[in-house]
Coordinates of C-alpha atoms in Angstrom, one line a residue:
Chain A
M101 CA -0.2 0.2 0.3
S102 CA 1.3 3.4 -1.0
R103 CA -0.2 5.3 2.3
I104 CA 1.4 5.5 5.4
L105 CA 1.3 6.8 8.5
Y106 CA 4.1 7.3 10.4
S107 CA 3.8 8.0 14.4
L108 CA 5.2 8.0 17.3
S109 CA 6.4 4.4 19.7
G110 CA 7.8 4.0 23.2
T111 CA 9.7 0.6 23.7
D112 CA 6.8 -1.4 23.3
I113 CA 5.5 -1.0 19.8
S114 CA 1.5 -1.8 20.4
R115 CA 1.3 1.2 22.3
P116 CA 1.5 4.2 20.3
F117 CA 0.9 7.1 22.3
S118 CA 1.1 10.4 20.3
P119 CA -1.8 12.7 20.6
H120 CA -1.1 14.1 17.1
C121 CA -1.0 10.4 15.9
W122 CA -4.2 9.6 17.4
K123 CA -5.3 12.8 16.0
A124 CA -4.3 12.0 12.4
A125 CA -5.2 8.0 12.2
M126 CA -8.6 9.1 13.7
A127 CA -8.9 11.1 10.7
L128 CA -7.8 8.4 8.1
H129 CA -10.4 6.2 9.7
H130 CA -13.3 9.1 9.9
K131 CA -12.2 9.7 5.7
G132 CA -12.4 5.5 5.3
L133 CA -9.2 5.2 3.9
E134 CA -6.9 2.3 4.1
F135 CA -3.2 2.9 5.5
D136 CA -0.2 1.5 6.8
E137 CA 0.7 2.8 10.4
K138 CA 4.7 2.6 10.7
L139 CA 5.9 2.9 14.4
L140 CA 9.5 5.1 14.8
S141 CA 11.0 5.9 18.2
F142 CA 12.0 9.9 18.1
T143 CA 15.2 9.1 17.0
E144 CA 14.3 7.1 13.8
I145 CA 12.0 9.9 12.7
P146 CA 14.7 11.6 10.9
T147 CA 16.2 8.5 9.1
V148 CA 12.5 7.8 7.1
E149 CA 11.2 9.7 3.9
G150 CA 15.0 11.6 3.7
G151 CA 14.5 12.8 6.7
V152 CA 12.1 15.4 5.9
T153 CA 10.9 16.2 9.5
K154 CA 11.5 15.8 13.0
L155 CA 8.4 15.8 14.2
V156 CA 5.3 12.7 13.8
P157 CA 2.6 11.8 12.0
L158 CA 4.0 12.1 8.8
L159 CA 1.4 10.8 6.4
R160 CA 2.6 9.1 2.8
D161 CA -0.1 9.4 0.7
E162 CA 1.1 8.5 -3.1
D163 CA 3.5 11.3 -3.9
T164 CA 2.5 13.2 -1.3
L165 CA 4.2 14.0 2.3
V166 CA 2.2 15.8 4.7
S167 CA 3.4 16.4 8.8
D168 CA 1.9 18.0 11.2
S169 CA -1.9 16.7 12.4
F170 CA -3.9 19.6 11.5
Q171 CA -1.9 20.0 8.1
I172 CA -2.9 16.0 7.6
A173 CA -6.6 16.7 8.0
L174 CA -7.2 19.6 5.9
Y175 CA -5.2 17.7 3.3
L176 CA -7.3 14.9 3.5
E177 CA -10.4 17.2 3.1
E178 CA -9.1 18.9 0.6
T179 CA -8.2 15.5 -1.6
Y180 CA -11.0 13.3 -0.7
P181 CA -14.2 15.6 -0.8
F182 CA -16.4 12.5 -0.8
A183 CA -15.7 10.9 1.5
P184 CA -17.4 12.4 4.9
S185 CA -16.2 15.5 6.2
L186 CA -14.0 16.5 8.9
F187 CA -14.9 19.1 9.3
G188 CA -18.3 20.0 8.3
G189 CA -17.5 23.6 6.3
E190 CA -15.5 26.5 6.5
G191 CA -16.5 27.5 9.7
G192 CA -15.5 24.0 11.4
K193 CA -12.9 24.1 9.6
A194 CA -11.9 27.8 11.8
M195 CA -13.3 26.7 15.0
A196 CA -11.5 23.3 15.3
R197 CA -8.4 26.0 15.4
F198 CA -10.4 27.0 18.6
V199 CA -10.2 23.5 20.1
E200 CA -7.0 22.2 19.0
G201 CA -5.8 26.2 20.9
Y202 CA -7.5 24.9 24.1
S203 CA -6.5 21.6 24.0
Q204 CA -2.8 22.7 23.4
S205 CA -2.7 25.4 25.6
T206 CA -5.4 24.2 28.6
I207 CA -5.7 20.2 28.2
H208 CA -1.9 19.3 27.2
P209 CA 0.2 21.3 30.2
A210 CA -2.3 19.4 32.6
I211 CA -1.7 16.2 31.2
S212 CA 2.1 16.8 31.5
A213 CA 2.0 17.4 35.1
I214 CA 0.5 14.1 35.1
A215 CA 2.1 12.0 32.5
L216 CA 6.1 13.5 32.4
M217 CA 7.8 10.3 34.2
D218 CA 5.3 7.8 32.9
I219 CA 6.4 9.4 29.2
Y220 CA 9.7 8.8 30.1
N221 CA 9.9 5.0 30.8
M222 CA 7.5 4.5 28.2
V223 CA 10.7 6.0 25.3
A224 CA 12.9 3.6 23.9
P225 CA 16.2 3.7 25.9
A226 CA 18.0 5.6 23.0
D227 CA 15.3 8.5 23.2
Q228 CA 15.7 8.8 27.0
A229 CA 19.1 10.7 26.8
H230 CA 17.1 13.3 24.9
F231 CA 13.6 13.3 26.4
R232 CA 15.4 14.6 29.6
K233 CA 18.0 16.9 27.2
T234 CA 14.7 18.9 26.0
R235 CA 12.7 18.8 28.8
E236 CA 15.3 20.0 31.5
A237 CA 16.4 22.9 29.5
M238 CA 12.6 24.0 28.8
F239 CA 11.9 24.4 32.7
G240 CA 15.4 24.7 33.8
K241 CA 15.5 21.6 36.4
P242 CA 16.1 18.1 37.2
L243 CA 13.4 16.3 35.1
E244 CA 12.3 14.5 38.3
E245 CA 12.0 17.7 40.0
I246 CA 9.8 19.7 36.9
F247 CA 5.7 18.3 38.5
P248 CA 6.7 17.4 42.2
D249 CA 3.1 17.1 42.6
R250 CA 1.4 14.3 40.4
E251 CA -1.6 13.7 42.8
G252 CA -2.4 17.1 42.4
A253 CA -2.5 17.5 38.9
I254 CA -4.8 14.6 38.9
A255 CA -7.0 16.2 41.3
A256 CA -6.8 19.7 39.3
F257 CA -6.8 17.7 35.8
P258 CA -11.4 17.5 35.6
A259 CA -11.6 20.7 35.9
K260 CA -10.0 21.6 32.2
L261 CA -12.5 19.5 30.8
Q262 CA -15.1 21.7 32.1
P263 CA -15.7 23.9 28.9
L264 CA -16.1 20.2 27.1
R265 CA -19.0 19.2 30.0
H266 CA -20.6 22.9 28.8
M267 CA -21.4 21.9 25.7
L268 CA -21.9 18.1 26.2
R269 CA -25.5 19.5 27.8
S270 CA -26.7 20.3 24.1
Q271 CA -24.8 17.8 21.8
P272 CA -23.4 14.3 22.1
F273 CA -20.0 15.4 20.4
I274 CA -17.4 18.6 19.7
G275 CA -19.0 18.1 15.5
G276 CA -22.5 17.8 16.9
A277 CA -24.8 14.6 16.5
S278 CA -21.6 13.1 15.0
P279 CA -17.9 13.4 15.1
L280 CA -15.4 15.8 13.4
F281 CA -11.7 16.1 13.7
G282 CA -12.3 18.9 16.7
D283 CA -13.2 15.5 18.7
Y284 CA -10.2 13.8 17.8
I285 CA -8.4 16.6 18.7
V286 CA -9.0 16.3 22.3
F287 CA -9.3 12.8 22.3
G288 CA -6.0 12.1 21.3
A289 CA -5.0 14.3 24.5
L290 CA -7.1 12.1 26.4
Q291 CA -6.0 8.8 24.5
W292 CA -2.2 9.9 25.1
L293 CA -3.3 10.4 29.5
K294 CA -4.9 7.5 29.2
I295 CA -2.3 4.7 27.3
T296 CA 0.9 7.0 29.5
T297 CA -0.8 6.8 33.2
G298 CA -3.7 3.8 33.0
S299 CA -6.7 6.4 33.3
V300 CA -8.1 9.4 32.4
H301 CA -8.4 10.2 35.9
L302 CA -12.5 11.2 35.3
P303 CA -14.8 10.3 37.6
A304 CA -17.0 7.9 36.7
D305 CA -20.2 9.8 36.5
D306 CA -18.5 12.2 34.2
P307 CA -20.3 13.6 30.9
A308 CA -17.1 14.0 29.4
L309 CA -15.9 10.2 30.3
D310 CA -19.2 9.2 28.5
W311 CA -17.9 11.4 25.9
F312 CA -14.4 10.1 26.0
E313 CA -15.5 6.4 26.1
R314 CA -17.7 7.0 22.8
C315 CA -15.0 8.3 20.8
L316 CA -13.5 5.3 21.8
D317 CA -16.7 3.1 20.3
L318 CA -15.4 5.1 17.2
Y319 CA -14.2 2.5 14.2
N320 CA -14.6 -0.9 15.6
G321 CA -13.4 0.4 18.9
L322 CA -9.7 1.9 17.9
G323 CA -9.1 3.1 20.6
R324 CA -9.2 0.0 22.5
T325 CA -7.1 -1.8 20.6
V326 CA -4.1 0.0 22.7
A327 CA -4.6 -0.9 26.8
Chain B
M200 CA -40.4 48.7 12.9
S201 CA -41.1 45.3 13.6
R202 CA -37.7 43.9 14.5
I203 CA -37.6 44.8 18.3
L204 CA -33.8 43.4 20.7
Y205 CA -34.9 43.1 24.4
S206 CA -31.6 44.4 26.3
L207 CA -30.4 44.6 29.8
S208 CA -29.8 48.3 31.2
G209 CA -28.4 49.3 34.4
T210 CA -29.3 52.6 36.1
D211 CA -27.3 54.7 32.3
I212 CA -29.6 53.4 29.6
S213 CA -26.9 54.5 27.7
R214 CA -24.4 51.7 28.7
P215 CA -26.2 48.5 27.6
F216 CA -23.3 45.8 29.4
S217 CA -24.9 42.1 29.1
P218 CA -22.7 39.5 27.3
H219 CA -25.7 37.9 26.0
C220 CA -27.4 41.0 24.6
W221 CA -24.5 41.8 23.2
K222 CA -23.5 38.7 21.5
A223 CA -27.2 39.0 19.6
A224 CA -26.7 42.5 18.8
M225 CA -23.9 41.6 16.7
A226 CA -25.5 38.9 15.0
L227 CA -28.5 40.9 14.4
H228 CA -25.8 43.1 12.2
H229 CA -23.9 40.0 11.0
K230 CA -27.0 39.5 9.5
G231 CA -27.6 43.1 8.0
L232 CA -30.9 43.3 9.7
E233 CA -32.2 46.8 11.4
F234 CA -33.8 46.7 14.3
D235 CA -34.6 48.9 17.6
E236 CA -32.9 47.8 21.2
K237 CA -35.1 48.4 23.8
L238 CA -33.1 48.8 27.0
L239 CA -35.0 47.3 30.3
S240 CA -34.2 46.5 33.9
F241 CA -33.6 43.4 35.5
T242 CA -37.3 43.5 37.0
E243 CA -38.8 45.2 33.9
I244 CA -38.4 41.9 31.5
P245 CA -40.9 40.1 32.9
T246 CA -43.6 43.1 32.0
V247 CA -42.7 43.7 28.4
E248 CA -44.0 40.6 25.6
G249 CA -47.0 39.1 28.0
G250 CA -43.8 38.1 30.4
V251 CA -42.8 35.4 27.9
T252 CA -39.4 35.3 29.6
K253 CA -37.0 36.6 32.9
L254 CA -34.3 36.6 31.1
V255 CA -32.6 38.8 27.9
P256 CA -32.1 39.0 25.0
L257 CA -35.3 38.7 23.7
L258 CA -35.9 39.3 20.0
R259 CA -39.1 39.7 18.5
D260 CA -39.2 39.4 14.8
E261 CA -42.6 40.2 13.7
D262 CA -44.6 37.3 15.2
T263 CA -41.8 35.8 16.1
L264 CA -40.5 35.3 19.5
V265 CA -36.9 34.4 20.6
S266 CA -34.9 34.1 23.3
D267 CA -31.4 33.2 24.5
S268 CA -28.8 34.4 22.5
F269 CA -27.6 30.7 20.6
Q270 CA -31.0 30.1 19.9
I271 CA -31.3 33.9 18.2
A272 CA -28.4 33.4 15.9
L273 CA -29.9 29.9 15.1
Y274 CA -33.7 31.5 13.9
L275 CA -31.7 34.5 12.5
E276 CA -29.3 31.3 10.9
E277 CA -32.6 29.4 9.9
T278 CA -34.3 32.9 8.7
Y279 CA -32.1 34.7 7.0
P280 CA -30.0 32.4 4.9
F281 CA -29.2 34.7 2.2
A282 CA -27.4 37.0 4.7
P283 CA -24.0 36.2 5.7
S284 CA -23.7 33.0 7.6
L285 CA -23.1 33.7 11.2
F286 CA -21.7 29.4 11.0
G287 CA -20.2 28.6 8.2
G288 CA -21.7 24.9 8.3
E289 CA -23.3 22.9 10.5
G290 CA -19.4 22.1 12.0
G291 CA -19.5 25.5 13.0
K292 CA -22.8 26.0 14.5
A293 CA -21.6 22.4 16.8
M294 CA -18.3 23.9 17.5
A295 CA -19.9 27.7 18.7
R296 CA -21.5 25.3 21.3
F297 CA -18.0 24.7 22.4
V298 CA -16.6 27.8 22.7
E299 CA -19.9 28.8 24.4
G300 CA -18.9 26.3 26.7
Y301 CA -15.3 27.6 26.9
S302 CA -16.9 31.6 27.3
Q303 CA -19.7 30.5 29.8
S304 CA -17.5 28.0 31.7
T305 CA -13.7 30.1 32.1
I306 CA -14.5 33.2 31.0
H307 CA -17.5 34.5 32.7
P308 CA -16.3 32.9 36.1
A309 CA -13.4 35.2 35.4
I310 CA -15.4 37.9 34.8
S311 CA -17.5 37.5 37.8
A312 CA -14.3 37.3 40.2
I313 CA -13.6 41.3 38.7
A314 CA -16.8 43.0 38.1
L315 CA -19.6 42.1 40.7
M316 CA -19.1 44.7 42.6
D317 CA -18.9 47.0 39.4
I318 CA -22.1 45.4 38.4
Y319 CA -24.2 45.8 41.4
N320 CA -22.7 49.8 41.2
M321 CA -24.6 49.6 37.4
V322 CA -27.7 47.9 38.2
A323 CA -30.6 50.0 38.8
P324 CA -32.1 50.6 42.5
A325 CA -34.9 48.3 42.5
D326 CA -32.5 46.1 40.3
Q327 CA -29.7 46.1 43.3
A328 CA -32.0 44.1 46.5
H329 CA -32.9 41.0 43.8
F330 CA -29.0 41.2 42.3
R331 CA -27.6 40.9 46.2
K332 CA -30.2 38.2 47.3
T333 CA -29.9 36.0 44.2
R334 CA -25.8 35.8 44.7
E335 CA -25.9 35.8 48.1
A336 CA -28.4 32.5 48.2
M337 CA -25.6 31.5 45.2
F338 CA -22.2 31.6 46.8
G339 CA -23.8 31.7 50.9
K340 CA -22.2 35.0 51.9
P341 CA -22.5 38.3 51.8
L342 CA -22.3 40.2 48.5
E343 CA -18.6 42.1 49.4
E344 CA -17.5 39.0 50.4
I345 CA -17.9 36.7 47.8
F346 CA -15.0 37.5 45.6
P347 CA -12.7 39.3 48.5
D348 CA -9.5 39.2 46.1
R349 CA -10.1 41.7 43.0
E350 CA -6.5 41.9 42.4
G351 CA -5.9 38.7 42.3
A352 CA -8.9 38.5 40.1
I353 CA -7.4 40.8 37.6
A354 CA -3.5 39.1 37.7
A355 CA -5.2 36.4 36.8
F356 CA -7.6 36.3 34.2
P357 CA -4.9 37.2 30.7
A358 CA -4.3 33.4 31.7
K359 CA -7.7 32.2 30.5
L360 CA -7.5 33.5 27.0
Q361 CA -4.9 31.3 26.2
P362 CA -6.8 28.8 23.8
L363 CA -7.8 32.0 22.2
R364 CA -4.3 33.1 21.6
H365 CA -3.2 30.4 20.4
M366 CA -5.4 30.2 18.2
L367 CA -4.6 33.3 17.0
R368 CA -1.1 32.3 15.3
S369 CA -3.3 30.3 12.8
Q370 CA -6.2 33.0 11.6
P371 CA -7.3 36.5 12.6
F372 CA -10.8 35.3 14.2
I373 CA -12.4 32.6 16.1
G374 CA -14.5 31.9 12.3
G375 CA -11.3 31.9 10.3
A376 CA -10.3 35.1 8.1
S377 CA -13.7 36.6 8.8
P378 CA -15.6 36.8 12.2
L379 CA -18.5 34.4 13.0
F380 CA -21.0 33.8 16.1
G381 CA -17.9 32.2 18.1
D382 CA -16.6 35.5 18.0
Y383 CA -19.1 37.2 18.8
I384 CA -19.5 34.8 21.5
V385 CA -15.7 35.7 23.0
F386 CA -16.4 39.5 22.4
G387 CA -20.0 39.7 25.1
A388 CA -18.0 38.3 27.4
L389 CA -15.2 41.1 27.1
Q390 CA -17.5 44.1 26.1
W391 CA -19.3 42.8 29.4
L392 CA -15.6 43.2 31.3
K393 CA -15.2 46.1 29.7
I394 CA -18.2 48.5 30.3
T395 CA -18.6 47.0 34.1
T396 CA -14.7 47.9 34.8
G397 CA -13.4 50.1 32.3
S398 CA -10.9 47.7 30.8
V399 CA -10.6 44.8 29.3
H400 CA -6.9 44.0 31.8
L401 CA -5.0 42.4 29.3
P402 CA -1.7 44.0 28.5
A403 CA -0.7 46.5 25.3
D404 CA 0.8 43.8 23.2
D405 CA -1.2 40.8 24.0
P406 CA -2.7 39.3 20.7
A407 CA -6.1 38.8 22.3
L408 CA -6.2 42.6 23.1
D409 CA -5.7 43.0 19.4
W410 CA -8.5 40.6 18.5
F411 CA -10.8 42.4 20.8
E412 CA -9.7 45.5 19.1
R413 CA -11.0 44.3 15.6
C414 CA -13.7 43.0 17.1
L415 CA -14.4 46.7 18.4
D416 CA -14.1 47.9 14.8
L417 CA -17.3 46.0 13.6
Y418 CA -20.2 47.3 11.8
N419 CA -19.0 50.9 12.6
G420 CA -17.4 50.2 15.4
L421 CA -20.3 49.4 17.4
G422 CA -18.9 48.0 20.5
R423 CA -17.3 51.4 20.5
T424 CA -20.5 53.3 21.0
V425 CA -20.6 52.6 24.7
A426 CA -17.5 53.7 26.3

């Protein structure tokens, strides 16, 4: 097959955890497109496709290479217009950028504060040195001291999903009656949290958890294939 | 004219401040529709249109009455399909609910923590007793003690707009290249803050402030008509 999604893997290649790679995989399934997923460690990324990128996801679709999950979704929407839409029109395309802004600025930092050491312990040994070096430079302290209050971060996490919970009073998905790429943006983040820490750390009766479970059900339970 | 927007006013009827009424007014201008705005105090609301609602905005459009700002936007989109779209398609309609969820759950509480006493001091004397009673019941303490740290709330406010700021790296409006109802949702909240406290409390070089200024420029500077 000439459609390949290059994705991120830790030591255990059966448990891909990157939020951005999950977004891209869900988008491909949404469009009903078959693809091979090739899992790479951080340090392997520059060794494929002529070193075109240091980051995944990277999509090869015949002769086209596209990196960045949002760009991949835009590419798929333009290239496969007759498959189910990922955005539901131009307004949805624009507002998916707002959902991305929320996910990156609110959810991702909250997850990092819980999962940093879990992620470190999952990545391949060759990647650990790189991971430690970049994070320690970013935060100016030893990796183990960046987020000292993991339990506090877990307790604070559910509140970060309040915008989603408020919206769920009106509709079952960010996309309305059915999911769109905006759902996959937030789903990718929670899937990252679940795979790296074993839980999304939400109460059992949380409507946000119900939404996450609905997303896990999509595409024959794709999200459940990684425990 | 038979198109009337019933809106909220304090003692000074030249300074309507309700975030939800600003959303509805911007939506009507977006559609290019003329209307009369009738300003009411809280306690006057049940005296108009046969007491159909206790909350504004309330729109009368010929024989139709619609309350709730989101419902008004949906009504205008359906009734005036050839005027500029407020949502940019079904995906945009759904995701505007997410923007609403963010605004109501993140921005509105942050503004209340700054502006509660300012709002109290702006409402008509007949409304003050009602305002005090409902808020004191909600929070279980005297009005003056609900948010004791106004300066702290002001200092914490800019961080609440981080999702917007992140999105503004990609595009000038929540609606993309031009504004949609999603912009008016967040604009209404910041306009509420500005009119009740005299400032949006953002740094001069903040991209979120630039966005707010762009919204103030719309429709011949409609948002600037209230100082």
